[in-house]
GROMACS .gro file of C-alpha atoms in nm:
model
  367
    1MET     CA    1   2.536   1.923   1.202
    2ARG     CA    2   2.457   1.593   1.376
    3SER     CA    3   2.557   1.269   1.207
    4ALA     CA    4   2.195   1.156   1.141
    5GLY     CA    5   2.105   1.489   0.986
    6LEU     CA    6   2.422   1.483   0.780
    7MET     CA    7   2.338   1.136   0.650
    8ALA     CA    8   1.993   1.259   0.552
    9ALA     CA    9   2.146   1.542   0.353
   10VAL     CA   10   2.387   1.311   0.174
   11LEU     CA   11   2.122   1.049   0.093
   12ALA     CA   12   1.934   1.321  -0.088
   13LEU     CA   13   2.193   1.290  -0.365
   14ALA     CA   14   2.000   0.978  -0.470
   15GLY     CA   15   1.747   1.226  -0.602
   16PRO     CA   16   1.379   1.295  -0.534
   17ALA     CA   17   1.102   1.053  -0.625
   18ALA     CA   18   1.128   0.981  -0.997
   19ALA     CA   19   0.753   0.961  -1.054
   20ALA     CA   20   0.425   1.023  -0.883
   21ALA     CA   21   0.322   0.756  -0.634
   22THR     CA   22   0.125   0.473  -0.787
   23ALA     CA   23  -0.096   0.452  -0.478
   24THR     CA   24  -0.205   0.725  -0.238
   25PRO     CA   25  -0.382   0.740   0.097
   26GLU     CA   26  -0.683   0.873  -0.095
   27ASP     CA   27  -0.681   0.556  -0.305
   28LEU     CA   28  -0.686   0.347   0.010
   29THR     CA   29  -0.967   0.555   0.158
   30THR     CA   30  -1.175   0.516  -0.159
   31ALA     CA   31  -1.121   0.140  -0.171
   32ALA     CA   32  -1.198   0.103   0.199
   33ALA     CA   33  -1.519   0.300   0.153
   34ARG     CA   34  -1.622   0.065  -0.128
   35LEU     CA   35  -1.547  -0.229   0.098
   36GLU     CA   36  -1.764  -0.076   0.368
   37SER     CA   37  -2.048  -0.028   0.118
   38ALA     CA   38  -2.017  -0.392   0.017
   39GLY     CA   39  -2.046  -0.489   0.383
   40ALA     CA   40  -2.363  -0.283   0.416
   41ALA     CA   41  -2.506  -0.454   0.105
   42LEU     CA   42  -2.424  -0.793   0.256
   43ALA     CA   43  -2.592  -0.701   0.584
   44ALA     CA   44  -2.903  -0.587   0.395
   45ALA     CA   45  -2.909  -0.910   0.196
   46ARG     CA   46  -2.937  -1.119   0.512
   47GLY     CA   47  -3.279  -0.971   0.583
   48ALA     CA   48  -3.417  -1.003   0.232
   49GLU     CA   49  -3.693  -1.254   0.164
   50ASP     CA   50  -3.518  -1.372  -0.153
   51ARG     CA   51  -3.151  -1.327  -0.076
   52THR     CA   52  -3.008  -1.441  -0.409
   53ALA     CA   53  -3.018  -1.111  -0.601
   54PRO     CA   54  -2.892  -0.890  -0.315
   55LEU     CA   55  -2.618  -1.144  -0.236
   56VAL     CA   56  -2.507  -1.140  -0.599
   57ALA     CA   57  -2.492  -0.759  -0.582
   58ALA     CA   58  -2.295  -0.770  -0.256
   59ILE     CA   59  -2.047  -1.021  -0.398
   60GLY     CA   60  -1.995  -0.803  -0.705
   61ALA     CA   61  -1.934  -0.502  -0.481
   62TYR     CA   62  -1.683  -0.697  -0.273
   63GLU     CA   63  -1.497  -0.819  -0.580
   64GLU     CA   64  -1.470  -0.465  -0.719
   65ALA     CA   65  -1.359  -0.318  -0.385
   66LEU     CA   66  -1.103  -0.594  -0.330
   67ALA     CA   67  -0.961  -0.548  -0.680
   68ARG     CA   68  -0.912  -0.178  -0.604
   69LEU     CA   69  -0.750  -0.256  -0.271
   70ARG     CA   70  -0.521  -0.506  -0.437
   71GLY     CA   71  -0.414  -0.234  -0.680
   72VAL     CA   72  -0.333  -0.001  -0.389
   73VAL     CA   73  -0.123  -0.265  -0.212
   74ILE     CA   74   0.064  -0.366  -0.526
   75GLY     CA   75   0.118  -0.004  -0.630
   76ALA     CA   76   0.250   0.092  -0.286
   77GLY     CA   77   0.488  -0.201  -0.284
   78ALA     CA   78   0.614  -0.121  -0.633
   79ARG     CA   79   0.676   0.242  -0.540
   80GLU     CA   80   0.866   0.148  -0.224
   81ARG     CA   81   1.090  -0.087  -0.423
   82GLU     CA   82   1.147   0.177  -0.689
   83ILE     CA   83   1.262   0.438  -0.439
   84THR     CA   84   1.476   0.186  -0.249
   85LEU     CA   85   1.652   0.085  -0.570
   86GLU     CA   86   1.718   0.450  -0.656
   87LEU     CA   87   1.889   0.498  -0.323
   88ALA     CA   88   2.082   0.172  -0.351
   89GLU     CA   89   2.223   0.267  -0.692
   90ARG     CA   90   2.395   0.571  -0.536
   91ARG     CA   91   2.513   0.392  -0.224
   92GLY     CA   92   2.888   0.409  -0.298
   93GLU     CA   93   2.880   0.778  -0.383
   94ILE     CA   94   2.663   0.850  -0.082
   95MET     CA   95   2.897   0.667   0.154
   96ARG     CA   96   3.206   0.850   0.023
   97LEU     CA   97   3.042   1.189   0.052
   98THR     CA   98   2.904   1.103   0.394
   99ALA     CA   99   3.254   1.030   0.521
  100ALA     CA  100   3.382   1.361   0.386
  101LEU     CA  101   3.097   1.564   0.534
  102GLN     CA  102   3.122   1.387   0.868
  103THR     CA  103   3.486   1.494   0.881
  104MET     CA  104   3.379   1.852   0.810
  105SER     CA  105   3.112   1.840   1.076
  106ARG     CA  106   3.370   1.755   1.342
  107VAL     CA  107   3.567   2.073   1.264
  108PRO     CA  108   3.446   2.377   1.468
  109PRO     CA  109   3.309   2.664   1.253
  110PRO     CA  110   3.596   2.905   1.334
  111ALA     CA  111   3.849   2.645   1.223
  112GLN     CA  112   3.656   2.590   0.899
  113MET     CA  113   3.723   2.953   0.807
  114MET     CA  114   4.101   2.909   0.850
  115HIS     CA  115   4.310   2.809   0.550
  116PRO     CA  116   4.685   2.730   0.530
  117ALA     CA  117   4.712   2.940   0.211
  118GLY     CA  118   4.608   3.254   0.390
  119PRO     CA  119   4.309   3.489   0.430
  120LEU     CA  120   4.219   3.503   0.059
  121ALA     CA  121   4.199   3.125   0.035
  122ALA     CA  122   3.998   3.119   0.358
  123ALA     CA  123   3.753   3.371   0.211
  124ARG     CA  124   3.715   3.160  -0.100
  125ALA     CA  125   3.656   2.849   0.112
  126GLY     CA  126   3.394   3.038   0.311
  127ALA     CA  127   3.216   3.137  -0.009
  128VAL     CA  128   3.212   2.774  -0.123
  129LEU     CA  129   3.068   2.665   0.212
  130ALA     CA  130   2.806   2.941   0.192
  131ARG     CA  131   2.693   2.810  -0.147
  132LEU     CA  132   2.710   2.446  -0.035
  133THR     CA  133   2.496   2.485   0.275
  134PRO     CA  134   2.167   2.586   0.098
  135ALA     CA  135   2.226   2.311  -0.159
  136LEU     CA  136   2.264   2.054   0.118
  137GLN     CA  137   1.952   2.187   0.286
  138ALA     CA  138   1.755   2.153  -0.038
  139GLU     CA  139   1.887   1.799  -0.087
  140ALA     CA  140   1.793   1.716   0.270
  141ALA     CA  141   1.439   1.842   0.208
  142ASP     CA  142   1.416   1.629  -0.105
  143LEU     CA  143   1.532   1.325   0.088
  144ALA     CA  144   1.286   1.392   0.369
  145ALA     CA  145   1.004   1.394   0.114
  146THR     CA  146   1.135   1.070  -0.038
  147LEU     CA  147   1.158   0.901   0.300
  148ARG     CA  148   0.806   1.016   0.387
  149GLU     CA  149   0.688   0.863   0.060
  150ILE     CA  150   0.853   0.533   0.152
  151GLU     CA  151   0.683   0.538   0.489
  152THR     CA  152   0.350   0.624   0.328
  153ALA     CA  153   0.392   0.331   0.091
  154ARG     CA  154   0.463   0.098   0.383
  155VAL     CA  155   0.159   0.220   0.574
  156LEU     CA  156  -0.057   0.177   0.266
  157GLN     CA  157   0.067  -0.179   0.230
  158ARG     CA  158   0.003  -0.267   0.595
  159GLU     CA  159  -0.341  -0.111   0.609
  160GLY     CA  160  -0.436  -0.237   0.263
  161ILE     CA  161  -0.339  -0.595   0.347
  162ALA     CA  162  -0.539  -0.578   0.670
  163ASP     CA  163  -0.843  -0.452   0.476
  164LEU     CA  164  -0.791  -0.721   0.213
  165ALA     CA  165  -0.787  -0.993   0.476
  166SER     CA  166  -1.114  -0.878   0.629
  167GLY     CA  167  -1.270  -0.819   0.288
  168LEU     CA  168  -1.175  -1.163   0.159
  169ALA     CA  169  -1.323  -1.320   0.471
  170ALA     CA  170  -1.646  -1.128   0.418
  171LEU     CA  171  -1.651  -1.227   0.051
  172GLU     CA  172  -1.615  -1.592   0.150
  173ALA     CA  173  -1.906  -1.554   0.392
  174ALA     CA  174  -2.117  -1.391   0.118
  175ARG     CA  175  -2.043  -1.677  -0.119
  176ASP     CA  176  -2.137  -1.929   0.149
  177GLN     CA  177  -2.465  -1.748   0.206
  178LEU     CA  178  -2.533  -1.740  -0.167
  179GLY     CA  179  -2.473  -2.114  -0.188
  180GLY     CA  180  -2.719  -2.167   0.095
  181ALA     CA  181  -2.977  -1.941  -0.068
  182ILE     CA  182  -2.946  -2.128  -0.397
  183ALA     CA  183  -2.978  -2.466  -0.228
  184GLY     CA  184  -3.282  -2.345  -0.035
  185ARG     CA  185  -3.471  -2.261  -0.352
  186GLY     CA  186  -3.512  -2.623  -0.454
  187ALA     CA  187  -3.495  -2.742  -0.813
  188MET     CA  188  -3.779  -2.787  -1.058
  189ASP     CA  189  -3.822  -3.129  -1.220
  190PRO     CA  190  -3.669  -3.101  -1.568
  191PRO     CA  191  -3.871  -3.203  -1.872
  192GLU     CA  192  -3.839  -3.572  -1.956
  193ALA     CA  193  -3.723  -3.489  -2.309
  194ALA     CA  194  -3.433  -3.285  -2.172
  195LEU     CA  195  -3.338  -3.565  -1.934
  196ARG     CA  196  -3.348  -3.815  -2.218
  197ALA     CA  197  -3.125  -3.592  -2.431
  198GLY     CA  198  -2.878  -3.573  -2.145
  199ARG     CA  199  -2.874  -3.951  -2.101
  200ASP     CA  200  -2.838  -4.030  -2.472
  201ALA     CA  201  -2.586  -3.764  -2.582
  202GLU     CA  202  -2.217  -3.845  -2.575
  203THR     CA  203  -2.085  -3.493  -2.638
  204LEU     CA  204  -2.194  -3.138  -2.562
  205THR     CA  205  -2.251  -3.077  -2.930
  206ALA     CA  206  -2.473  -3.385  -2.948
  207LEU     CA  207  -2.667  -3.265  -2.643
  208ALA     CA  208  -2.724  -2.922  -2.799
  209ALA     CA  209  -2.823  -3.079  -3.130
  210ALA     CA  210  -3.074  -3.308  -2.956
  211LEU     CA  211  -3.227  -3.015  -2.768
  212ALA     CA  212  -3.243  -2.811  -3.090
  213ARG     CA  213  -3.453  -3.084  -3.251
  214GLN     CA  214  -3.706  -3.076  -2.967
  215PRO     CA  215  -3.997  -2.829  -2.965
  216GLY     CA  216  -3.887  -2.488  -2.844
  217GLY     CA  217  -3.951  -2.374  -2.492
  218GLY     CA  218  -4.093  -2.038  -2.586
  219GLY     CA  219  -3.770  -1.856  -2.520
  220ALA     CA  220  -3.775  -1.488  -2.426
  221GLU     CA  221  -3.678  -1.216  -2.671
  222ALA     CA  222  -3.300  -1.212  -2.685
  223ALA     CA  223  -3.060  -0.923  -2.710
  224ALA     CA  224  -2.927  -0.871  -3.060
  225ALA     CA  225  -2.616  -1.058  -3.163
  226GLY     CA  226  -2.319  -0.855  -3.043
  227ASP     CA  227  -2.504  -0.735  -2.732
  228TRP     CA  228  -2.485  -1.045  -2.514
  229LEU     CA  229  -2.318  -1.024  -2.176
  230TRP     CA  230  -2.010  -1.233  -2.116
  231PRO     CA  231  -2.125  -1.492  -1.860
  232VAL     CA  232  -1.804  -1.452  -1.658
  233ARG     CA  233  -1.522  -1.199  -1.654
  234GLY     CA  234  -1.198  -1.360  -1.758
  235ARG     CA  235  -1.008  -1.430  -2.076
  236VAL     CA  236  -1.040  -1.656  -2.378
  237LEU     CA  237  -0.812  -1.956  -2.342
  238ALA     CA  238  -0.915  -2.127  -2.666
  239GLY     CA  239  -1.114  -1.974  -2.950
  240PHE     CA  240  -1.370  -2.127  -3.180
  241LYS     CA  241  -1.231  -2.455  -3.319
  242ALA     CA  242  -0.887  -2.365  -3.185
  243PRO     CA  243  -0.695  -2.643  -3.007
  244ASP     CA  244  -0.721  -2.636  -2.630
  245ALA     CA  245  -0.455  -2.756  -2.384
  246SER     CA  246  -0.531  -3.119  -2.471
  247GLY     CA  247  -0.516  -3.052  -2.846
  248ALA     CA  248  -0.890  -3.096  -2.895
  249ARG     CA  249  -1.067  -2.858  -3.132
  250ARG     CA  250  -1.413  -2.770  -3.005
  251PRO     CA  251  -1.689  -2.569  -3.173
  252GLY     CA  252  -1.697  -2.311  -2.896
  253LEU     CA  253  -1.493  -2.087  -2.666
  254LEU     CA  254  -1.306  -2.185  -2.351
  255LEU     CA  255  -1.292  -1.903  -2.096
  256GLY     CA  256  -1.061  -1.883  -1.796
  257ALA     CA  257  -1.209  -1.702  -1.496
  258PRO     CA  258  -1.137  -1.657  -1.125
  259ALA     CA  259  -1.239  -1.936  -0.891
  260LEU     CA  260  -1.597  -1.916  -0.765
  261SER     CA  261  -1.695  -1.665  -1.034
  262LEU     CA  262  -2.066  -1.596  -1.074
  263VAL     CA  263  -2.199  -1.720  -1.409
  264GLU     CA  264  -2.471  -1.492  -1.553
  265ALA     CA  265  -2.719  -1.533  -1.837
  266PRO     CA  266  -2.585  -1.369  -2.154
  267SER     CA  267  -2.937  -1.285  -2.279
  268ASP     CA  268  -3.302  -1.321  -2.195
  269ALA     CA  269  -3.379  -1.687  -2.258
  270MET     CA  270  -3.549  -2.006  -2.145
  271VAL     CA  271  -3.352  -2.272  -1.959
  272ARG     CA  272  -3.373  -2.586  -2.170
  273TYR     CA  273  -3.128  -2.797  -1.970
  274ALA     CA  274  -2.965  -2.758  -1.625
  275ALA     CA  275  -2.803  -3.071  -1.487
  276PRO     CA  276  -2.473  -3.258  -1.460
  277PHE     CA  277  -2.338  -3.385  -1.791
  278LEU     CA  278  -2.046  -3.623  -1.841
  279GLU     CA  279  -1.718  -3.476  -1.712
  280TYR     CA  280  -1.829  -3.115  -1.757
  281GLY     CA  281  -1.984  -3.066  -1.416
  282TYR     CA  282  -2.312  -2.880  -1.442
  283VAL     CA  283  -2.426  -2.774  -1.787
  284VAL     CA  284  -2.685  -2.505  -1.865
  285VAL     CA  285  -2.844  -2.477  -2.209
  286LEU     CA  286  -3.041  -2.159  -2.281
  287GLU     CA  287  -3.275  -2.095  -2.575
  288ALA     CA  288  -3.351  -1.750  -2.711
  289ASP     CA  289  -3.670  -1.668  -2.900
  290ASP     CA  290  -3.516  -1.730  -3.243
  291GLY     CA  291  -3.409  -2.082  -3.148
  292THR     CA  292  -3.047  -1.988  -3.077
  293LEU     CA  293  -2.902  -2.218  -2.812
  294ILE     CA  294  -2.632  -2.114  -2.566
  295VAL     CA  295  -2.444  -2.401  -2.401
  296LEU     CA  296  -2.250  -2.320  -2.082
  297ALA     CA  297  -2.047  -2.606  -1.938
  298GLY     CA  298  -1.825  -2.631  -1.632
  299LEU     CA  299  -2.039  -2.490  -1.350
  300ALA     CA  300  -1.991  -2.628  -1.001
  301GLN     CA  301  -2.327  -2.512  -0.863
  302LEU     CA  302  -2.659  -2.431  -1.029
  303ALA     CA  303  -2.898  -2.148  -0.949
  304VAL     CA  304  -3.160  -2.227  -1.220
  305SER     CA  305  -3.377  -2.517  -1.325
  306ALA     CA  306  -3.483  -2.644  -1.666
  307GLY     CA  307  -3.809  -2.490  -1.787
  308ALA     CA  308  -3.754  -2.156  -1.610
  309PRO     CA  309  -3.714  -1.821  -1.789
  310VAL     CA  310  -3.406  -1.613  -1.711
  311ALA     CA  311  -3.331  -1.246  -1.770
  312ARG     CA  312  -3.012  -1.106  -1.916
  313GLY     CA  313  -2.757  -1.089  -1.634
  314GLU     CA  314  -2.949  -1.326  -1.404
  315LEU     CA  315  -2.742  -1.569  -1.199
  316LEU     CA  316  -2.712  -1.916  -1.350
  317GLY     CA  317  -2.464  -2.063  -1.105
  318LEU     CA  318  -2.104  -2.054  -0.987
  319LEU     CA  319  -1.772  -2.190  -1.108
  320GLY     CA  320  -1.571  -2.416  -0.884
  321GLY     CA  321  -1.247  -2.356  -0.697
  322ARG     CA  322  -1.163  -2.224  -0.353
  323ASN     CA  323  -1.134  -1.892  -0.175
  324LEU     CA  324  -0.786  -1.734  -0.186
  325GLU     CA  325  -0.580  -1.636   0.116
  326VAL     CA  326  -0.469  -1.275   0.126
  327GLU     CA  327  -0.106  -1.361   0.043
  328GLU     CA  328  -0.215  -1.551  -0.268
  329TYR     CA  329  -0.452  -1.275  -0.371
  330VAL     CA  330  -0.179  -1.012  -0.353
  331MET     CA  331   0.118  -1.207  -0.483
  332LEU     CA  332  -0.027  -1.404  -0.772
  333PRO     CA  333  -0.001  -1.214  -1.096
  334ASP     CA  334  -0.351  -1.158  -1.230
  335ALA     CA  335  -0.649  -1.162  -0.993
  336ASP     CA  336  -0.890  -1.032  -1.257
  337ALA     CA  337  -0.820  -1.342  -1.468
  338GLY     CA  338  -0.804  -1.594  -1.192
  339ALA     CA  339  -0.492  -1.488  -1.001
  340GLY     CA  340  -0.300  -1.771  -1.164
  341ALA     CA  341  -0.558  -2.033  -1.060
  342LEU     CA  342  -0.814  -2.032  -1.340
  343GLU     CA  343  -1.142  -2.217  -1.351
  344THR     CA  344  -1.285  -2.275  -1.696
  345LEU     CA  345  -1.623  -2.224  -1.860
  346TYR     CA  346  -1.697  -2.363  -2.206
  347ILE     CA  347  -1.943  -2.175  -2.430
  348GLU     CA  348  -2.103  -2.315  -2.742
  349VAL     CA  349  -2.365  -2.134  -2.953
  350ARG     CA  350  -2.593  -2.306  -3.206
  351HIS     CA  351  -2.764  -2.081  -3.458
  352GLY     CA  352  -2.917  -2.169  -3.794
  353GLY     CA  353  -2.887  -2.541  -3.739
  354GLY     CA  354  -2.526  -2.570  -3.631
  355PRO     CA  355  -2.249  -2.439  -3.404
  356VAL     CA  356  -2.119  -2.089  -3.478
  357ASP     CA  357  -1.836  -1.880  -3.337
  358PRO     CA  358  -1.973  -1.740  -3.007
  359ALA     CA  359  -1.735  -1.442  -2.988
  360PRO     CA  360  -1.927  -1.204  -3.221
  361TRP     CA  361  -2.242  -1.252  -3.017
  362PHE     CA  362  -2.091  -1.091  -2.705
  363ALA     CA  363  -2.049  -0.721  -2.640
  364GLY     CA  364  -1.691  -0.596  -2.629
  365GLU     CA  365  -1.378  -0.777  -2.521
  366ASN     CA  366  -1.377  -0.995  -2.212
  367GLY     CA  367  -1.141  -0.947  -1.920
   0.00000   0.00000   0.00000
């Protein structure tokens, strides 16, 4: 037996893979296909007369495909580390046995059958070797499978990272195009009453209260309470009247979401206010048909104007932030909730004359 083959047999004592791979070539193929579909959607959006809706769909497709790819890359890396640690834990035993078997391999087969205690002892030694050889072959096969799994994991990581890099670049281009499409729409002149409310109010709550006192805008029929869409996908950083990072208790929710997240209308409504407000960036106030007001604060770019109707799920604007490099996207701990670099969106709901807890109005858990 050659030294390299002998080493392979001995390394097999570290055992076969302890668990099924967390990422497979099929996973990578599926994610890459989704990325390709997102690219086709982006190409189709460029030729659309109104590019906003198809660009939003393409961005959503990219984000989903990239999240799947990220899972493949992280899973492959985790599996490679797991197998490597399994082998490392048996390193001392492996090295000692390797030395012994290398010594045996240098002894010619006829000499292996000789024994100083005589023919009977030689026969017994031969029987032991006969039983040992198939066991070593089985261990070598197990090790070969383990080593192939390590190589598969490494290939998945390399190819997945390459796909992530190209996908993130395409996602950045799609976001740029969406920004251009939004800017090209032009903004409607907001009602004077809404502008006055924005100038006079000193807090978001005061702004919402002032708008609530004005005549309604004929809001669209809203989804029932408990059926609203979350405007962004993220996590609740501060609940209703819970202290935020600064210790302030606000009558709304503070959501953390990935940079440049699309902000969507929770329900069919009328836009009562859409403009910058104090330190909150852009603020959008929506009114449903029953007079319920939804305040969304913290947008970096607007896609709607005051006085316009919006449908449930329609784009309202984007959060701020920057595009991530591939290394950041892979290494930071939680891409679905901002990959460690959260932007924030504040939500306040006024119903029945005052602020209420927004959480029960939304369908399911966020994130």
